XYZ file of C-alpha atoms in Angstrom:
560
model
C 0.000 0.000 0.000
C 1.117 3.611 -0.958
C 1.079 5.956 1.722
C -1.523 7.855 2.015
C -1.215 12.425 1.589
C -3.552 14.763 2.129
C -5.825 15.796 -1.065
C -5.085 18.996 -0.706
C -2.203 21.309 0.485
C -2.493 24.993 2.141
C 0.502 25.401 0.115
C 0.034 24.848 -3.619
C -1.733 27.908 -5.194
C -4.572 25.760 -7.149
C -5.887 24.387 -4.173
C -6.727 27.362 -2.402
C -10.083 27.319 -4.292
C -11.052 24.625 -2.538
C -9.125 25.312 1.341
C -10.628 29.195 1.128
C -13.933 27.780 2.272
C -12.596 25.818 4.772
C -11.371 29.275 6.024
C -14.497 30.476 5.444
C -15.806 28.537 8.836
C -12.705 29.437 10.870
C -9.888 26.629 9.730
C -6.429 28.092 10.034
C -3.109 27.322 7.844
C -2.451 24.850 10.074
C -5.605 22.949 9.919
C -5.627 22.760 6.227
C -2.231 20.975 6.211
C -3.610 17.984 8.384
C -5.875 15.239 6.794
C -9.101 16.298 6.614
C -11.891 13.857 8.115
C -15.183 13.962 7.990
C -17.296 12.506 10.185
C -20.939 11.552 9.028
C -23.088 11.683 12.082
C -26.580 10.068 12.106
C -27.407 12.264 15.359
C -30.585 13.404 15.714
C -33.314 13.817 18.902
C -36.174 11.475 17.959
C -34.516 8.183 17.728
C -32.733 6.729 21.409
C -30.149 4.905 19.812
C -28.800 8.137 18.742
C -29.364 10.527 21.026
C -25.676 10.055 22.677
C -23.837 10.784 19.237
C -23.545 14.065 19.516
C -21.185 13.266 22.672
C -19.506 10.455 20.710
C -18.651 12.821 17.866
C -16.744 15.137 20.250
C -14.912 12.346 21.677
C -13.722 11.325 18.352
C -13.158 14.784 17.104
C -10.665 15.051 20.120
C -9.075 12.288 18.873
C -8.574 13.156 15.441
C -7.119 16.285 16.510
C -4.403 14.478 19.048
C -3.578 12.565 16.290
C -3.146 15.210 13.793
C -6.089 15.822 11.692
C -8.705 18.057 11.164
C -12.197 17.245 11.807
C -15.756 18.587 9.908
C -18.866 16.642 10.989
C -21.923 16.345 8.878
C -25.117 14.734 9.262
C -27.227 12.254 7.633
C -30.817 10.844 8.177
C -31.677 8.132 10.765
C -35.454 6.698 10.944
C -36.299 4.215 14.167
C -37.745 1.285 12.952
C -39.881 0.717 16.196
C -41.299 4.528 15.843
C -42.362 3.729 12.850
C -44.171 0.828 13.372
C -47.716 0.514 12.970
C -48.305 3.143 10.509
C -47.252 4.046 7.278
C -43.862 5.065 8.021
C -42.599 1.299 8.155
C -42.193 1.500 4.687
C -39.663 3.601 4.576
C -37.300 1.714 6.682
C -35.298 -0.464 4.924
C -35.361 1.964 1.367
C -34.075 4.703 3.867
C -31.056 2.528 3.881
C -30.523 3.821 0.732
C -30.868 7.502 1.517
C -28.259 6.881 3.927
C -25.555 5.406 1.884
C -26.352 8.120 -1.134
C -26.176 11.184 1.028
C -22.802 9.805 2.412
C -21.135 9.143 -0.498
C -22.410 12.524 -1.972
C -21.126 14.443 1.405
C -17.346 12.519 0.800
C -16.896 12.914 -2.931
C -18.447 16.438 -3.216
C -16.034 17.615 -0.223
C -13.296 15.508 -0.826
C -11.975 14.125 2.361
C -8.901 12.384 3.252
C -10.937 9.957 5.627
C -14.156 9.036 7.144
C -15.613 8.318 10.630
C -18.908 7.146 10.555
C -21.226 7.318 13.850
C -24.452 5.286 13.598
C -26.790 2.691 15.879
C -29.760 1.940 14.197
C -31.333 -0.913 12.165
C -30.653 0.879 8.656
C -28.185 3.217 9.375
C -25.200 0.665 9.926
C -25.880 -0.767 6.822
C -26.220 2.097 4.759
C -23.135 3.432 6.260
C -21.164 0.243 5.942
C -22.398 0.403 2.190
C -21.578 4.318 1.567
C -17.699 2.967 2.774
C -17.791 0.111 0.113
C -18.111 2.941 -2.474
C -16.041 5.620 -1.305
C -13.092 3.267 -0.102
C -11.109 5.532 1.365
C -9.944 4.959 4.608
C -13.196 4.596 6.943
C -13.696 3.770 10.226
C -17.321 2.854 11.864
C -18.419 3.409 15.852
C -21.822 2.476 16.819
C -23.487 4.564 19.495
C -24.005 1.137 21.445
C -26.884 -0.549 23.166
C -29.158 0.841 25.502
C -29.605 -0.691 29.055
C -32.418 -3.499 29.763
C -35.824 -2.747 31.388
C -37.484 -4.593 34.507
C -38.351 -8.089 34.648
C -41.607 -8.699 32.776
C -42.808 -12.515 32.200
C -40.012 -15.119 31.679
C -37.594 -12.493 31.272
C -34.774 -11.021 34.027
C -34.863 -7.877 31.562
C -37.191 -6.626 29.106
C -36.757 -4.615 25.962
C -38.940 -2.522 24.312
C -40.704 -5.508 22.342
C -41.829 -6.900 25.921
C -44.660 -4.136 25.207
C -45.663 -5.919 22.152
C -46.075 -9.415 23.483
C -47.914 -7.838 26.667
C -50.454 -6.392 24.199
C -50.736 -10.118 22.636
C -51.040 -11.579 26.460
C -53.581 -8.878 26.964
C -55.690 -9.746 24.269
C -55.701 -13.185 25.851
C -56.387 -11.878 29.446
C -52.556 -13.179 30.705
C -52.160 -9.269 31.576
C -53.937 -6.154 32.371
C -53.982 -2.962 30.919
C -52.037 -1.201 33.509
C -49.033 -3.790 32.616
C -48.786 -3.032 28.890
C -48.541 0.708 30.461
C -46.182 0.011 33.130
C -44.132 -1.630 30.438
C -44.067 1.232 27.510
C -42.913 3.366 30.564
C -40.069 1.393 31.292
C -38.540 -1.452 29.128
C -36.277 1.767 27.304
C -34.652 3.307 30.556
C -31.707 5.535 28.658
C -30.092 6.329 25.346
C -28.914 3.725 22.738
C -29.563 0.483 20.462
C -32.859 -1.202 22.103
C -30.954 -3.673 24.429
C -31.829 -6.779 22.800
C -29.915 -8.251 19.888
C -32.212 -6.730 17.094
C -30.495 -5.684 13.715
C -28.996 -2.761 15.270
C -27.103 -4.925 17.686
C -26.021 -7.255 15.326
C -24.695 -4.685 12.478
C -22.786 -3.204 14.931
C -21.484 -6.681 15.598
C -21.324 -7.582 12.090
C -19.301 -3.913 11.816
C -16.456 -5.177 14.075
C -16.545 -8.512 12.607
C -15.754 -6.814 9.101
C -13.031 -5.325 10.815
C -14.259 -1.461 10.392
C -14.596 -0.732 13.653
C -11.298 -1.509 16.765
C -11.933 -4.327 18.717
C -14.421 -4.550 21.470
C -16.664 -1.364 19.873
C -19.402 -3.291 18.945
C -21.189 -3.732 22.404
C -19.854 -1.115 24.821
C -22.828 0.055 26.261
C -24.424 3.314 25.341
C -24.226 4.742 28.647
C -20.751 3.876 29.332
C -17.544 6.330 29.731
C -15.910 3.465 27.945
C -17.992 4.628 24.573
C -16.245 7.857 24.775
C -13.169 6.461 25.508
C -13.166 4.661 21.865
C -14.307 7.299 20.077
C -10.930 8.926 21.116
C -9.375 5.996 20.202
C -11.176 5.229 16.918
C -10.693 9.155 15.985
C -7.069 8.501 16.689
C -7.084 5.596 14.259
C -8.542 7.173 11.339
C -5.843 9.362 11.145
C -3.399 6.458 11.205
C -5.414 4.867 8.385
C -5.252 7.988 6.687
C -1.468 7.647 6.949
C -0.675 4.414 6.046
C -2.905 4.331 3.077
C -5.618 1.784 4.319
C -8.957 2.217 2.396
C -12.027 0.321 2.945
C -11.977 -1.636 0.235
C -8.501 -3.003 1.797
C -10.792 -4.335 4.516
C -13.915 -4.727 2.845
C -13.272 -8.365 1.283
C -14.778 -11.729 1.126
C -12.821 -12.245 3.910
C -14.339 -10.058 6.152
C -17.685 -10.779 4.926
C -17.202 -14.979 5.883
C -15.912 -13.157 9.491
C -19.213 -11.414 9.854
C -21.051 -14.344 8.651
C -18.740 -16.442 11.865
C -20.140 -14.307 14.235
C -23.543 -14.027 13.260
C -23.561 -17.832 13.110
C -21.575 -18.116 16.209
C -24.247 -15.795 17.946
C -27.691 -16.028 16.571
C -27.618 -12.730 14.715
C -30.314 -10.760 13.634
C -31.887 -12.442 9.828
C -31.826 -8.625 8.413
C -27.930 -9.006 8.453
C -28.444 -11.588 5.732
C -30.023 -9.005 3.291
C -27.916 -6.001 4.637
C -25.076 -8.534 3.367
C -25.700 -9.090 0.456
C -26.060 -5.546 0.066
C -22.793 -4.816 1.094
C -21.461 -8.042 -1.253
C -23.457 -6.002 -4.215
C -21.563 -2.633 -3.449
C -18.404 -4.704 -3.466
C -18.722 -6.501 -6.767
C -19.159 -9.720 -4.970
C -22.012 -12.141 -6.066
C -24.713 -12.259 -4.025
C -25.214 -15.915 -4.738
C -21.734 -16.077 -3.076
C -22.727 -14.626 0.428
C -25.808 -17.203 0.373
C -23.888 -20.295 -0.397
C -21.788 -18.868 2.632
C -24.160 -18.616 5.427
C -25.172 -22.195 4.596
C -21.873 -23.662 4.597
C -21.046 -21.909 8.054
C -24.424 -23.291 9.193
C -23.095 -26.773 8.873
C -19.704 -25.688 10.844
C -20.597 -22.917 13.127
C -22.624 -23.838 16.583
C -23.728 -21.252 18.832
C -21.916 -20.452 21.439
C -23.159 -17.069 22.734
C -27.128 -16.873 23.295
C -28.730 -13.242 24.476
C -32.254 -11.921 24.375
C -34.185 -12.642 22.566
C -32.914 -15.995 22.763
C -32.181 -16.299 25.895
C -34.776 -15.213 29.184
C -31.819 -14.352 31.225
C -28.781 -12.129 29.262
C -28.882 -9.098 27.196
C -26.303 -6.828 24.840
C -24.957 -5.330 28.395
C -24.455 -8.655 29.947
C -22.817 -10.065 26.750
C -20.439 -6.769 26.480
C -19.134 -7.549 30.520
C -18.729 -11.462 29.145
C -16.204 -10.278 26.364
C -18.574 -9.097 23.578
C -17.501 -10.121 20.171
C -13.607 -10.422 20.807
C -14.305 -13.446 23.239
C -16.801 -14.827 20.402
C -14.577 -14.831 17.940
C -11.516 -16.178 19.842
C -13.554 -19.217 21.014
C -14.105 -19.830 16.785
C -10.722 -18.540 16.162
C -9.830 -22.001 14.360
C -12.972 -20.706 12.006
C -12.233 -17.483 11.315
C -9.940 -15.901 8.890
C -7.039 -14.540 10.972
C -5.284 -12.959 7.632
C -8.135 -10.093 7.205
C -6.529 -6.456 7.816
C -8.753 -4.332 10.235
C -8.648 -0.768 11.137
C -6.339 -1.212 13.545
C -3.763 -1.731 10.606
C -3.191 -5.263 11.787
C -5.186 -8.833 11.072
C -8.059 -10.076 12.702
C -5.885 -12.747 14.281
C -3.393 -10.174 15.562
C -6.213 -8.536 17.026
C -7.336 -10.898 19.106
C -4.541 -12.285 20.293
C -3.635 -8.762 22.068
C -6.895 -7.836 23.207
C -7.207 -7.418 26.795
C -10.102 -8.015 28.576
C -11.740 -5.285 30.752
C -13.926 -7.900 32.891
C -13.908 -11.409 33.717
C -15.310 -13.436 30.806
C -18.615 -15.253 31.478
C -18.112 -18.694 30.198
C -21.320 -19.586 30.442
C -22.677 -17.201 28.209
C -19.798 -17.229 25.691
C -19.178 -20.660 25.169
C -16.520 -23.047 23.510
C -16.973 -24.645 20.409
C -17.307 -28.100 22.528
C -19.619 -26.894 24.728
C -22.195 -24.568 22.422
C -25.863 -23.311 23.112
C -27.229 -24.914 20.095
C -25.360 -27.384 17.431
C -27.246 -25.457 14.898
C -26.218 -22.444 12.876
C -27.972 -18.979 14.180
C -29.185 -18.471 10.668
C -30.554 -20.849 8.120
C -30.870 -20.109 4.428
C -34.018 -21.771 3.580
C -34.858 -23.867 0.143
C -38.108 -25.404 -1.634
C -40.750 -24.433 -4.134
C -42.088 -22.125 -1.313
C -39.051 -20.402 -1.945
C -37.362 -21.450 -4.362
C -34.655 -18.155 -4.771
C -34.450 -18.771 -1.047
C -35.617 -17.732 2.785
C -34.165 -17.111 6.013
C -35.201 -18.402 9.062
C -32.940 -18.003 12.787
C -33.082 -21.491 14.523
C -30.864 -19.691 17.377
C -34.291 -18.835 18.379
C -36.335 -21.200 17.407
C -37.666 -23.643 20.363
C -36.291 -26.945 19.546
C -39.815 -28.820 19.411
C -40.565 -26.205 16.435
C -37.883 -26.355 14.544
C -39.743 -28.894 12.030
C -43.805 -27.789 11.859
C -46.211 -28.590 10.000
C -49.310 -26.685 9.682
C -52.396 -25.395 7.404
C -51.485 -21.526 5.668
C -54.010 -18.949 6.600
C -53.444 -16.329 4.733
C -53.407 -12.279 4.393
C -52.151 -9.919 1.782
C -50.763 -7.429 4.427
C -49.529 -7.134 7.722
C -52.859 -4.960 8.819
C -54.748 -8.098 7.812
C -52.651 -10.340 9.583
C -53.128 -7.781 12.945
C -57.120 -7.657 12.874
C -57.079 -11.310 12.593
C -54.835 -11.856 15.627
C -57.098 -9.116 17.432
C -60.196 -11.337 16.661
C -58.460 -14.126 17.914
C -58.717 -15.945 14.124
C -54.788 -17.621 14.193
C -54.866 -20.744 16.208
C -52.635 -23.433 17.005
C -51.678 -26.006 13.868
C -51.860 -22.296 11.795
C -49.249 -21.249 9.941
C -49.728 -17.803 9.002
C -48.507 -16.417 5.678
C -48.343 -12.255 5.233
C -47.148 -11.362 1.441
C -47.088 -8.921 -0.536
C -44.867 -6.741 1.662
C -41.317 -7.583 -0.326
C -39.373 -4.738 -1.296
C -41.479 -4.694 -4.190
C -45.008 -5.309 -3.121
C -44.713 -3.502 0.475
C -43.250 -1.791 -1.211
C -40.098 -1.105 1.149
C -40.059 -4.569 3.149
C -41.706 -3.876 6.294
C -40.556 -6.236 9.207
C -43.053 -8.711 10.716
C -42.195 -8.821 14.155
C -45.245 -7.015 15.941
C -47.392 -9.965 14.586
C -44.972 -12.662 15.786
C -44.625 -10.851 19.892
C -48.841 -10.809 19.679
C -49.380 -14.528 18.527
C -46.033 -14.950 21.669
C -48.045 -12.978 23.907
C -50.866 -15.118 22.829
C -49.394 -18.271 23.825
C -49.027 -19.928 20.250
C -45.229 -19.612 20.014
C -44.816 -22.810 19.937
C -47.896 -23.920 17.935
C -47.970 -22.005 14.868
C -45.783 -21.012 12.821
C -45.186 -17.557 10.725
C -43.384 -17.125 6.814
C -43.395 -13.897 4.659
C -41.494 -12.073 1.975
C -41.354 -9.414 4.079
C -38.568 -9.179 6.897
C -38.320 -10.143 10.702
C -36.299 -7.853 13.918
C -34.164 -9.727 15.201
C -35.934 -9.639 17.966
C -38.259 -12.407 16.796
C -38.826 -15.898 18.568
C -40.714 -18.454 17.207
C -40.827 -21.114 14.048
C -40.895 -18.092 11.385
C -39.292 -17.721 7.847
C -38.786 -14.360 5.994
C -37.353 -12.910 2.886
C -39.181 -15.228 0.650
C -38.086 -14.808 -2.517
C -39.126 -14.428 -5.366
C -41.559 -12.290 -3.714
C -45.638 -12.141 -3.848
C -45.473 -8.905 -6.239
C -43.389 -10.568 -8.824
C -45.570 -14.224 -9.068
C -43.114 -15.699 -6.586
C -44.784 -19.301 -4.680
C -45.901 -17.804 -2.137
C -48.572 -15.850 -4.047
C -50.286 -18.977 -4.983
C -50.893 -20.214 -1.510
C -54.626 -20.600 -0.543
C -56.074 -20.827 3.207
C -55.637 -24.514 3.956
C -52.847 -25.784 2.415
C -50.312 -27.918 4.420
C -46.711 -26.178 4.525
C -44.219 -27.576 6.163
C -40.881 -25.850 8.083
C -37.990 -27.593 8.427
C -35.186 -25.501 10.224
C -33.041 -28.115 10.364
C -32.918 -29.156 7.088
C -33.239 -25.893 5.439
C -36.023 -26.984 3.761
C -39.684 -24.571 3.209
C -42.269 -27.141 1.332
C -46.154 -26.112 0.298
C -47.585 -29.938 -0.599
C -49.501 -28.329 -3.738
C -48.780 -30.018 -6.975
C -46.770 -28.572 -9.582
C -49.448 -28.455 -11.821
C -52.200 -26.987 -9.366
C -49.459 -24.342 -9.168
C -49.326 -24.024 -12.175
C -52.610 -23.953 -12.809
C -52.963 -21.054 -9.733
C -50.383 -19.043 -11.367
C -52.217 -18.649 -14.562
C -54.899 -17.107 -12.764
C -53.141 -15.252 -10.440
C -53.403 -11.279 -11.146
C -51.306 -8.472 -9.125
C -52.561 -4.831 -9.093
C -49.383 -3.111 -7.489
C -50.085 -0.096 -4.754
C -50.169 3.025 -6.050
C -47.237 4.914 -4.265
C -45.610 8.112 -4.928
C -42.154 9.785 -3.920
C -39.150 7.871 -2.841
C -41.244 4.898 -2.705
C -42.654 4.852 -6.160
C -38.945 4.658 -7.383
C -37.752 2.261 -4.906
C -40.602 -0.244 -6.240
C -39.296 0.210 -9.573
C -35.792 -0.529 -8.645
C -35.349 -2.490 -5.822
C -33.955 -5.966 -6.203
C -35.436 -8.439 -4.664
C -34.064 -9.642 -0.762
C -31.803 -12.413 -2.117
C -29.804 -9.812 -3.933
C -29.696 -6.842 -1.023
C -32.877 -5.265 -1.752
C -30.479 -2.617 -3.083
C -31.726 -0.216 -5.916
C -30.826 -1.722 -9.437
């Protein structure tokens, strides 16, 4: 690698175009002849996993300037996924991912910088940031804002999240809790700033973000609340200007190497199923075939047990509790023999390197982290799922999946939304032996992909975890529990399978075999898809275009 100079210099005449409105906000001389960094901040005062960034981004502005460099911040959108559920804002979630890598990459190649710090905690944001790197590549380092703290007991849980307000609402409707619970609980399941404390998609791309190797070791987890959170920003804003030195872009780091690490720990730890689709989107920015990132999960499936479980797999640990056991470094040194040691990191060094001089703040909870001998579950954390249900595949989480469900068989009731789906559960219409099939909500259809976890916590608050069973093209939090598949693909909207499913027919979910079966024929199929007609929503804006464009979830969801 070359080293790495500053794009532009205080002291060459034609660049003073360009430095003058630096000046023009008070840089100096001085300043100019630094590396300039910018810092894409997803701050903003609505959504609690970012409220705290602000604070991060002067912690990592000190360290850029103790190392050397100048800092400018900008900002960039960040939309809560749980604020905007129930209403029509879920649509926009996942294509905001989008808006979030675009307005990044404009911000760096309109202005030019020498490197990149990107702050973000939420479901969309990492990705989109992680994506905006793949495309810049220039040297890029990520910091999450970290998770938030857990809420009371509540149930079969030590501590709650905010989804514990969702199942109480399904236990409710059932008469297993009272109103003043379900308010009780909205009041205090989210008890500070950060990530929601479970291992949702915002968890897990943060994980996935160390995994890559684009953030320094032990980031992933610290606790929102923690002085240790500003403590790495210094660090991490340190770093970037070492990067920025020796030449390391992200592409250097962004490989298929990194991508089978992040796949290792997501396996290794029951990882949120969005991270499969945020993946491939990554793979797609890289040039990488999609097809490849599939055929990866289900080879580490076969290889990978779990060794760390956490809400919502487990009733008893959470993101906080996982972060005091050793967070991802201890992970991924009990699958070190797995991993690929050679991948460079931001530190400047390999993966392997890494963890062989990390240091351990507290005592490491074997129990939660486990060996590779001794592992939660024998079974991957994520399953890519196969049949003529889906035949461009699925993805189901058998991390938590209760072993007695991880093969069901059941009869498809079926709705064309996720409001349908709702007002059935609120009349009490899904029963046990059901398995309930929502379409139409693909990246496409939706359009946008709206997740499907509020109707999986009602039918858990309703006692039929166990007993029914839940597939869709749309997406799942990774908070779900429960025998569920999503991203089927090729989606309703397009004449995928699942289209042509009818109340009553048997389907069958087999976890463990990676296998998603309707028993139709092929020619009553056939003979339903012939008569099968689509009128697509009419949409306008941002999501008009992103139904024309988007791919479908096997290939990112990404705009074509």
């Amino acid at each position: 690698m070359k080293e790495y100079k500053p794009n532009f210099s205080s002291e060459k005449l034609e660049d003073l175009n360009n430095l003058m409105f630096y000046k023009a906000f008070g840089c100096s001389d001085s300043d100019l002849s630094r590396p300039i960094i910018g810092i894409a901040n997803s701050f903003n005062e609505i959504v609690p996993g970012h409220m705290n960034l602000r604070q991060v981004a002067d912690f990592v502005k000190k360290g850029i300037y103790r190392a050397g460099g100048t800092a400018v911040e900008f900002g960039t959108i960040a939309g809560c996924d749980g604020v905007a559920t129930g209403h029509e804002g879920n649509f926009y979630i996942l294509p905001s991912r989008e808006i979030v890598a675009d307005s990044v990459e404009a911000m760096v190649k309109i202005h030019h910088f020498d490197g990149l710090v990107m702050l973000g905690s939420c479901d969309k944001i990492v990705p989109g940031m992680l994506m905006a790197a793949a495309r810049v590549n220039i040297p890029t380092i990520f910091i999450p804002g970290g998770p938030m703290l857990g809420g009371p007991a509540f149930g079969k849980k030590k501590k709650t999240d905010g989804t514990a307000y969702t199942e109480a609402m399904g236990m409710m409707q059932v008469g297993k809790a009272t109103e003043q619970e379900v308010r009780n609980l909205a009041t205090l399941t989210m008890p500070t700033c950060g990530s929601c404390s479970m291992y949702g998609t915002a968890n897990t791309m943060g994980a996935v973000a160390e995994a890559l190797g684009l953030s320094l070791p032990g980031t992933a987890l610290i606790p929102a609340v923690y002085s240790e959170r500003f403590r790495n920003a210094q660090q991490s804003g340190e770093a970037i200007v070492e990067l920025v030195k020796k030449g390391i872009k992200s592409r250097d780091i962004l490989t298929f190497k990194a991508i089978q690490n992040a796949i290792s720990i997501l396996m290794a730890s029951g990882g949120s199923t969005n991270a499969v689709i945020h993946l491939c989107a990554l793979a797609y920015e890289l040039g990488i075939d999609t097809e490849l990132i599939l055929k990866e999960f289900d080879k580490q499936s076969k290889e990978v047990p779990v060794i760390v479980t956490v809400n919502p797999a487990s009733n008893v640990w959470d993101m906080e509790d996982w972060y005091k056991a050793g967070g991802v470094p201890k992970a991924m040194k009990n699958i070190k023999s797995l991993i690929q040691t050679d991948a460079l990191t931001v530190t400047g060094k390999t993966m392997g390197e890494n963890l062989d001089e990390y240091v351990f703040t507290y005592a490491p909870d074997d129990d939660l982290v486990r060996t590779m001998d001794n592992p939660h579950n024998k079974l991957g954390g994520l399953a890519i799922m196969r049949g003529n249900l889906a035949p461009d595949t699925g993805v189901a989480k058998p991390a938590a999946i209760a072993p007695e469900a991880r093969q069901f068989t059941g009869q498809a009731i079926c709705f064309d939304s996720e409001e349908e789906c709702a007002k059935a559960l609120k009349e009490l219409k899904v029963k046990p032996g059901h398995v309930v099939v929502i379409r139409y909500e693909g990246p496409k259809g939706g359009p946008g992909m709206r997740e499907m976890y509020a109707p999986m916590k009602i039918m858990h608050g309703q006692g039929l975890a166990t007993s029914t069973a839940l597939i869709t093209d749309g997406r799942f939090s990774g908070t779900n529990n429960g025998c569920f598949v999503g991203h089927i693909s090729p989606e309703a909207a397009v004449g995928g399978p699942i289209a042509l499913v009818k109340d009553g027919d048997k389907i069958t979910i087999d976890v463990i075999n990676k296998e998603l079966t309707l028993h139709v024929s092929d020619e009553e199929l056939a003979k339903r898809k012939a008569e099968w007609k689509y009128t697509p929503k009419v949409v306008k804006g941002y999501l008009a275009r992103y139904s024309k464009l988007a791919k479908s979830a096997d290939k990112g969801g990404v705009l074509e």
